[in-house]
Amino acid sequence: MQNKGLVKFFAILFALVSIYQLSFTFVAEKVKDDAKNFAGKDPQKEIKYLDSIGKEKVFLDFFTYNEVKDKQINKGLDLEGGINVILQISVKDVLKQLSNDSKNPVFNKSLEDATRNQVGNQSYLDAFFEAFDANKGTTTKLASPDIFANRNLQGQIDFNMSDSEVKKVLVKKVDESVESAFGVLRSRIDKFGVTQPNIAKLGQTGRILIELPGAKDVDRIKKLVSSKAELEFWETYKAEEFMLFIQTANESLKATVKSDVKADEKVEAAKPEDSISKLLTDKNEDPATAKKGNNPLLDKLAILNGGPIIGVASPKDTAAINGYLKRPEIRNLLPADKRYVKFAWGKPNVKVDEKTKKETETVELYVLKGNRDNAAPMSGGVIVDARDTFDQMGKPAVSMQMNGQGARIWEELTGRAYTQKSYIAIALDDVVYSAPGVTSGPIAGGRSEITGSFDVAETKDLANVLRAGKLPADAEIIQSEVVGPSLGEIAIHAGLISSIVGFLLVCLWMVFYYGRAGWYANAALLLNLLFLFGVMASFGFVLTLPGIAGIVLTLGTAVDANIIIYERAKEELREGKPLGEAVIASYGWKGAMRSIIDANVTHVLTGTILFVFGTGLIQGFALTLLIGIFTSLFTSIFIARIFIDRDIANNRNLTFTTNLTKNWFTGFHFDFIGVKKWSYAFSTLVVIVSCVSFYFNGLDEGVDFVGGRTFQVKFEKPVEPTKISEELSAAFGTTVEAKVFGSEDQLKLTTKYKIEKEGVEVDKEVNDKLFEALKKYYGPNMNYDKFINSYDGKNLGVLQSSKVGAAISADIKTNSFWAVLGAMLVVCLYLVISFRKWQYSLGALAAVAHDVIFVLGVYSLLYKYMPFHMEMDQHFIAAILTVIGYSMNDTVIVFDRIREFLAGEKKGHFKDIVNASINTTLSRTLNTSLTMILVLLIMFIFGGDSIRGFIFAMLIGIIIGTYSSLFIATPVLVDTMSKKDVEDIEKRHGN
């Protein structure tokens, strides 16, 4: 080998760099362990400890903990535990804002059509453009004065511009809105208090990924990231001004609405306790209770007698009350001077009965002075600072400081409130947090305070979002995943076991089959793992459970290049060449190198497609596969060669065999082409059975493809899935599927309940229903927070949950289809270029299509009966793409040998040459497949329930891929070769 010294230099250099990079991970983990020991089981104390030592030097007396933390290998949520959400910035809202809330019917119809007709992988903006082009006719333009040629876009769009010119401006403005949202969310997340948060824009989709490792409070975090944070200050009416209206509205509703409240039911309101500062005070009187009867409005709304609050209601009744008050015939009952009144609900209040300890939740209905534009007199844009603090009573509060303009408006508002003895409502995202009166005249200086029924965490979050500013549009959570820390520990344990056992089995097999040369391959394999982890640490890649699966798979594939080289070297030795010449020939381009390159290019192509079309954990799997391909090529080709060349230099005998295996697969002459009728018949039967199963059984499409929510729930004792499914289906009013997940006391629950609706409120409603339906299966100490939220050591309740919205599930399904199809076509295109004949590509395509149908057929036939989940999801698509890569790999090795024999002096008929090609590569094919199957079996047994279906698909795929390479790809090649080409081949080879 030329430049042996240079190879050694780079190998040592890469090893040292890898060890150096990995050392940061070891140091960071040690510091975290110290923090856990210090904090006990208090996560907040642990975070404070880590924050306190952030700037202390902890490594080499040079690097601080913050620097060490940034350089370590980051663990994904499935290993660390935490919360992951994907937010969709509402482009529809952005367009409405840019149009100045246009009332143009074509514009608004196009918005609705875009919402309804948007297809998978299509952006909302493109769907809007498509809808507008279909609806605009001959007169309406995007640059119309009542659409985008308005004051909001003055100087950027004028009415003379064409639609194509306006579209370019809109694309830019939407991108700016997403960038603005990204900045706001970044600011919020950075101050939230979790270690190593991650926030990233997902291409040009308008979607933002937020990962919070170690975060545990599910509802709080979802509210934090999705809150628009639109702060508004409203003047209010007095409740007594609307008493007649409420009575009249109730009487009017009696004609069309029948009350569903029993006569003896009552609702009590909690007394509001809000203040802005010592100058502001409430004047709310105690609530009255309303006798229930046939009163549609008053049976749901308990009337108050003063202040800015009309009455109180149960949260479950607010939707109905809103519906009543929005009815045109009810709005017409309002006095002319109050026709723009804005009704708004307050922050929920919880009242606890001292005797029964029963909690009652109510919300207050405020009357705000609206206007034609529905715009508040002052918005949160004037806030320059916000801090969590405590009021004069020692209760948590938020203080705010306004800019000069805001201070002037604030002085005017408080002056009017003082003069009119009225109130000022402070609303965030249309929820009134407080509505105090002014007792001591106008307030100058622009400082104010929000108080209410807060806890410390709420005031911290509120101050955080006010400082960060409001989002430019609604941010809807279209996908989320919550993983408990206990599951992360289990996943790490399972990953370590499968990695170690897989590594040992591959090493033992290589030594058993190749003797001392096997030890050289193992040394290269060990160095390969060091390089792989070193690269991940150097570039800040995230390690996930599928990523660990990718690493373990790398163990199986890393020895593949060594197997190809060793098998070629054995052939050269059998032909009588000395060891040195045999090694040179085996490492040459005409030896093993062309096969190695062709095989690994197919891997790289499928891995790249998987990375491009995959998301989240699947990208982690693809990334480790791609890194492993390049590191294994370097170590297999160059590192093992160093040891082999040393043996040659020292005249040591190296046979690449052991006494037991030296004659395995030698002199093997099976007629693979001769049995093609039987293989065709078997494969045709498989395809037919699979297609029939697709028609009758279908496939178990997971929430990734159809949308929905899943919960992994651990019970105190074994439960009956059918019973749980029935109870939850009754509670949700729609089907809830329950399946055993691992042990008998653990279920995976799946539902599509309200999946088409977005919002934190819907997620909270689902969690509430789930807890209420299942709490009877737990002891008295189980409450909502323990059941839903994560905490260290949690082993009961919801251990993991995920949500995939309808919009993103359509994208995932579309991406998956194109990923599989694209992988097959791209690899086949490469084979056409590499082999110069389309018949090779067709043979490979037939084999791969056969393998994909076979795996899909197995899943269709067995998903109802197997004790583990066999869902069609992103993990399954990753498995299919991996199968495509390995099937192509096996096929390419055989095709390379056929090409070599056809270009050489091999004698015989075309079919004989093809058979010889298969037989002479059989040892390599079976060796590679066996190491892969061993590794996959280990992962299937030890890898954990969450990836068992994923591993099973690859296991079946590798087995059937080996079969198709031998019995499908080459027969198709033979049968499609033209008669003229066959005659030319046989003439050249002596027949």
Tab-separated table of N, CA and C in Angstrom, residues 637-725:
chain	number	residue	atom	x	y	z
A	637	ILE	N	-10.729	-0.332	4.541
A	637	ILE	CA	-9.801	-0.367	3.407
A	637	ILE	C	-8.367	-0.084	3.842
A	638	PHE	N	-8.187	0.889	4.734
A	638	PHE	CA	-6.829	1.329	5.051
A	638	PHE	C	-6.268	0.747	6.360
A	639	ILE	N	-7.084	0.680	7.388
A	639	ILE	CA	-6.550	0.243	8.685
A	639	ILE	C	-6.243	-1.249	8.684
A	640	ALA	N	-7.207	-2.064	8.227
A	640	ALA	CA	-6.957	-3.505	8.175
A	640	ALA	C	-5.776	-3.809	7.244
A	641	ARG	N	-5.601	-3.012	6.204
A	641	ARG	CA	-4.503	-3.223	5.249
A	641	ARG	C	-3.139	-3.041	5.928
A	642	ILE	N	-3.056	-2.145	6.883
A	642	ILE	CA	-1.789	-1.932	7.588
A	642	ILE	C	-1.337	-3.212	8.287
A	643	PHE	N	-2.283	-3.884	8.962
A	643	PHE	CA	-1.946	-5.126	9.652
A	643	PHE	C	-1.577	-6.229	8.662
A	644	ILE	N	-2.341	-6.284	7.550
A	644	ILE	CA	-2.067	-7.324	6.547
A	644	ILE	C	-0.693	-7.109	5.921
A	645	ASP	N	-0.352	-5.867	5.588
A	645	ASP	CA	0.956	-5.575	4.998
A	645	ASP	C	2.090	-5.886	5.977
A	646	ARG	N	1.821	-5.718	7.254
A	646	ARG	CA	2.847	-6.052	8.244
A	646	ARG	C	3.116	-7.549	8.239
A	647	ASP	N	2.056	-8.359	8.115
A	647	ASP	CA	2.234	-9.813	8.025
A	647	ASP	C	3.036	-10.184	6.781
A	648	ILE	N	2.740	-9.526	5.663
A	648	ILE	CA	3.475	-9.809	4.419
A	648	ILE	C	4.958	-9.467	4.596
A	649	ALA	N	5.225	-8.311	5.201
A	649	ALA	CA	6.611	-7.884	5.405
A	649	ALA	C	7.372	-8.841	6.322
A	650	ASN	N	6.664	-9.436	7.276
A	650	ASN	CA	7.298	-10.358	8.228
A	650	ASN	C	7.212	-11.820	7.778
A	651	ASN	N	6.733	-12.036	6.531
A	651	ASN	CA	6.613	-13.389	5.977
A	651	ASN	C	5.737	-14.300	6.827
A	652	ARG	N	4.711	-13.713	7.413
A	652	ARG	CA	3.776	-14.532	8.187
A	652	ARG	C	2.697	-15.060	7.259
A	653	ASN	N	2.278	-16.298	7.509
A	653	ASN	CA	1.266	-16.937	6.675
A	653	ASN	C	-0.116	-16.399	7.042
A	654	LEU	N	-0.812	-15.890	6.048
A	654	LEU	CA	-2.153	-15.351	6.268
A	654	LEU	C	-3.064	-15.936	5.203
A	655	THR	N	-4.015	-16.782	5.619
A	655	THR	CA	-4.848	-17.508	4.654
A	655	THR	C	-6.261	-16.963	4.535
A	656	PHE	N	-6.656	-16.058	5.420
A	656	PHE	CA	-8.028	-15.503	5.434
A	656	PHE	C	-9.070	-16.590	5.711
A	657	THR	N	-8.645	-17.669	6.328
A	657	THR	CA	-9.556	-18.759	6.682
A	657	THR	C	-9.125	-19.345	8.012
A	658	THR	N	-9.944	-20.256	8.507
A	658	THR	CA	-9.553	-21.111	9.638
A	658	THR	C	-9.621	-22.548	9.145
A	659	ASN	N	-9.093	-23.456	9.947
A	659	ASN	CA	-9.120	-24.868	9.548
A	659	ASN	C	-10.539	-25.364	9.336
A	660	LEU	N	-11.465	-24.799	10.095
A	660	LEU	CA	-12.846	-25.256	9.993
A	660	LEU	C	-13.564	-24.667	8.776
A	661	THR	N	-13.227	-23.446	8.390
A	661	THR	CA	-14.005	-22.752	7.357
A	661	THR	C	-13.302	-22.664	6.007
A	662	LYS	N	-12.070	-23.211	5.892
A	662	LYS	CA	-11.304	-22.975	4.671
A	662	LYS	C	-11.948	-23.564	3.418
A	663	ASN	N	-12.761	-24.604	3.559
A	663	ASN	CA	-13.381	-25.209	2.383
A	663	ASN	C	-14.858	-24.871	2.225
A	664	TRP	N	-15.339	-23.975	3.100
A	664	TRP	CA	-16.758	-23.624	3.006
A	664	TRP	C	-17.022	-22.878	1.681
A	665	PHE	N	-18.068	-23.285	0.985
A	665	PHE	CA	-18.551	-22.669	-0.254
A	665	PHE	C	-17.561	-22.794	-1.419
A	666	THR	N	-16.532	-23.618	-1.260
A	666	THR	CA	-15.625	-23.856	-2.390
A	666	THR	C	-16.183	-24.993	-3.235
A	667	GLY	N	-16.032	-24.864	-4.538
A	667	GLY	CA	-16.550	-25.900	-5.427
A	667	GLY	C	-18.062	-26.006	-5.416
A	668	PHE	N	-18.731	-24.917	-5.069
A	668	PHE	CA	-20.190	-24.919	-4.983
A	668	PHE	C	-20.756	-24.559	-6.350
A	669	HIS	N	-21.609	-25.440	-6.895
A	669	HIS	CA	-22.112	-25.228	-8.262
A	669	HIS	C	-23.613	-25.461	-8.307
A	670	PHE	N	-24.355	-24.535	-7.761
A	670	PHE	CA	-25.816	-24.655	-7.786
A	670	PHE	C	-26.348	-23.921	-9.013
A	671	ASP	N	-27.338	-24.528	-9.670
A	671	ASP	CA	-27.908	-23.934	-10.890
A	671	ASP	C	-29.034	-22.961	-10.509
A	672	PHE	N	-28.653	-21.729	-10.174
A	672	PHE	CA	-29.641	-20.721	-9.779
A	672	PHE	C	-30.566	-20.351	-10.931
A	673	ILE	N	-30.019	-20.284	-12.132
A	673	ILE	CA	-30.845	-19.928	-13.291
A	673	ILE	C	-31.775	-21.079	-13.654
A	674	GLY	N	-31.324	-22.290	-13.408
A	674	GLY	CA	-32.136	-23.458	-13.748
A	674	GLY	C	-33.415	-23.566	-12.929
A	675	VAL	N	-33.422	-22.983	-11.723
A	675	VAL	CA	-34.621	-23.083	-10.863
A	675	VAL	C	-35.450	-21.799	-10.920
A	676	LYS	N	-35.206	-20.990	-11.952
A	676	LYS	CA	-35.897	-19.696	-11.984
A	676	LYS	C	-37.415	-19.841	-12.087
A	677	LYS	N	-37.886	-20.946	-12.719
A	677	LYS	CA	-39.341	-21.123	-12.812
A	677	LYS	C	-39.953	-21.255	-11.421
A	678	TRP	N	-39.238	-22.002	-10.545
A	678	TRP	CA	-39.746	-22.191	-9.184
A	678	TRP	C	-39.655	-20.872	-8.387
A	679	SER	N	-38.568	-20.145	-8.569
A	679	SER	CA	-38.430	-18.874	-7.840
A	679	SER	C	-39.442	-17.849	-8.345
A	680	TYR	N	-39.666	-17.832	-9.671
A	680	TYR	CA	-40.688	-16.939	-10.215
A	680	TYR	C	-42.070	-17.304	-9.668
A	681	ALA	N	-42.357	-18.583	-9.616
A	681	ALA	CA	-43.665	-19.035	-9.136
A	681	ALA	C	-43.861	-18.647	-7.671
A	682	PHE	N	-42.817	-18.880	-6.857
A	682	PHE	CA	-42.909	-18.528	-5.433
A	682	PHE	C	-43.101	-17.025	-5.259
A	683	SER	N	-42.304	-16.241	-5.960
A	683	SER	CA	-42.386	-14.790	-5.816
A	683	SER	C	-43.712	-14.250	-6.343
A	684	THR	N	-44.211	-14.833	-7.437
A	684	THR	CA	-45.517	-14.416	-7.961
A	684	THR	C	-46.613	-14.699	-6.944
A	685	LEU	N	-46.520	-15.876	-6.299
A	685	LEU	CA	-47.502	-16.233	-5.267
A	685	LEU	C	-47.439	-15.241	-4.101
A	686	VAL	N	-46.218	-14.877	-3.711
A	686	VAL	CA	-46.041	-13.911	-2.625
A	686	VAL	C	-46.689	-12.570	-2.983
A	687	VAL	N	-46.453	-12.111	-4.202
A	687	VAL	CA	-47.016	-10.832	-4.640
A	687	VAL	C	-48.540	-10.894	-4.660
A	688	ILE	N	-49.099	-11.997	-5.155
A	688	ILE	CA	-50.566	-12.143	-5.222
A	688	ILE	C	-51.167	-12.155	-3.822
A	689	VAL	N	-50.585	-12.971	-2.927
A	689	VAL	CA	-51.090	-13.049	-1.553
A	689	VAL	C	-50.994	-11.680	-0.878
A	690	SER	N	-49.887	-10.988	-1.113
A	690	SER	CA	-49.713	-9.662	-0.513
A	690	SER	C	-50.762	-8.688	-1.009
A	691	CYS	N	-51.011	-8.697	-2.320
A	691	CYS	CA	-52.008	-7.779	-2.889
A	691	CYS	C	-53.403	-8.087	-2.373
A	692	VAL	N	-53.723	-9.376	-2.239
A	692	VAL	CA	-55.025	-9.770	-1.681
A	692	VAL	C	-55.142	-9.285	-0.239
A	693	SER	N	-54.049	-9.430	0.516
A	693	SER	CA	-54.051	-8.971	1.908
A	693	SER	C	-54.186	-7.460	1.994
A	694	PHE	N	-53.541	-6.742	1.060
A	694	PHE	CA	-53.685	-5.284	1.040
A	694	PHE	C	-55.150	-4.909	0.871
A	695	TYR	N	-55.860	-5.659	0.004
A	695	TYR	CA	-57.248	-5.339	-0.291
A	695	TYR	C	-58.158	-5.636	0.899
A	696	PHE	N	-57.958	-6.800	1.540
A	696	PHE	CA	-58.860	-7.218	2.615
A	696	PHE	C	-58.411	-6.755	4.004
A	697	ASN	N	-57.103	-6.825	4.284
A	697	ASN	CA	-56.603	-6.458	5.610
A	697	ASN	C	-56.085	-5.037	5.676
A	698	GLY	N	-55.611	-4.551	4.536
A	698	GLY	CA	-54.983	-3.235	4.543
A	698	GLY	C	-53.683	-3.256	5.334
A	699	LEU	N	-53.251	-2.092	5.745
A	699	LEU	CA	-52.052	-1.945	6.564
A	699	LEU	C	-52.415	-1.121	7.790
A	700	ASP	N	-51.724	-1.374	8.876
A	700	ASP	CA	-51.987	-0.647	10.114
A	700	ASP	C	-51.291	0.704	10.047
A	701	GLU	N	-51.978	1.675	9.464
A	701	GLU	CA	-51.376	2.996	9.303
A	701	GLU	C	-51.330	3.710	10.648
A	702	GLY	N	-50.132	4.094	11.054
A	702	GLY	CA	-49.958	4.793	12.318
A	702	GLY	C	-50.356	6.251	12.212
A	703	VAL	N	-50.271	6.953	13.335
A	703	VAL	CA	-50.693	8.358	13.356
A	703	VAL	C	-49.797	9.227	12.485
A	704	ASP	N	-48.587	8.770	12.198
A	704	ASP	CA	-47.723	9.537	11.294
A	704	ASP	C	-48.383	9.744	9.944
A	705	PHE	N	-49.188	8.761	9.513
A	705	PHE	CA	-49.794	8.802	8.176
A	705	PHE	C	-51.227	9.315	8.179
A	706	VAL	N	-51.954	9.117	9.262
A	706	VAL	CA	-53.375	9.486	9.259
A	706	VAL	C	-53.699	10.561	10.288
A	707	GLY	N	-52.730	10.950	11.094
A	707	GLY	CA	-52.979	11.923	12.141
A	707	GLY	C	-53.610	11.275	13.355
A	708	GLY	N	-53.390	11.849	14.500
A	708	GLY	CA	-53.980	11.302	15.717
A	708	GLY	C	-53.078	11.526	16.913
A	709	ARG	N	-53.533	10.997	18.037
A	709	ARG	CA	-52.778	11.087	19.287
A	709	ARG	C	-52.502	9.685	19.814
A	710	THR	N	-51.315	9.497	20.359
A	710	THR	CA	-50.992	8.226	20.996
A	710	THR	C	-50.475	8.498	22.406
A	711	PHE	N	-50.785	7.575	23.294
A	711	PHE	CA	-50.318	7.657	24.674
A	711	PHE	C	-49.796	6.287	25.094
A	712	GLN	N	-48.618	6.254	25.657
A	712	GLN	CA	-48.098	5.029	26.266
A	712	GLN	C	-48.369	5.145	27.761
A	713	VAL	N	-49.272	4.313	28.253
A	713	VAL	CA	-49.758	4.446	29.632
A	713	VAL	C	-49.393	3.206	30.433
A	714	LYS	N	-48.800	3.427	31.597
A	714	LYS	CA	-48.421	2.344	32.508
A	714	LYS	C	-49.427	2.319	33.656
A	715	PHE	N	-50.007	1.128	33.918
A	715	PHE	CA	-50.987	0.956	34.974
A	715	PHE	C	-50.344	0.286	36.191
A	716	GLU	N	-51.068	0.296	37.298
A	716	GLU	CA	-50.536	-0.320	38.514
A	716	GLU	C	-50.553	-1.837	38.440
A	717	LYS	N	-51.475	-2.378	37.644
A	717	LYS	CA	-51.585	-3.831	37.480
A	717	LYS	C	-52.075	-4.130	36.070
A	718	PRO	N	-51.952	-5.369	35.613
A	718	PRO	CA	-52.421	-5.697	34.255
A	718	PRO	C	-53.880	-5.313	34.038
A	719	VAL	N	-54.183	-4.829	32.834
A	719	VAL	CA	-55.543	-4.411	32.492
A	719	VAL	C	-55.972	-5.110	31.208
A	720	GLU	N	-57.274	-5.077	30.947
A	720	GLU	CA	-57.826	-5.681	29.746
A	720	GLU	C	-57.956	-4.613	28.658
A	721	PRO	N	-57.193	-4.737	27.565
A	721	PRO	CA	-57.215	-3.693	26.524
A	721	PRO	C	-58.608	-3.420	25.969
A	722	THR	N	-59.407	-4.470	25.766
A	722	THR	CA	-60.742	-4.291	25.196
A	722	THR	C	-61.608	-3.430	26.098
A	723	LYS	N	-61.522	-3.691	27.401
A	723	LYS	CA	-62.318	-2.912	28.354
A	723	LYS	C	-61.876	-1.450	28.374
A	724	ILE	N	-60.565	-1.234	28.395
A	724	ILE	CA	-60.046	0.135	28.387
A	724	ILE	C	-60.478	0.858	27.119
A	725	SER	N	-60.427	0.162	25.985
A	725	SER	CA	-60.838	0.757	24.711
A	725	SER	C	-62.301	1.182	24.749
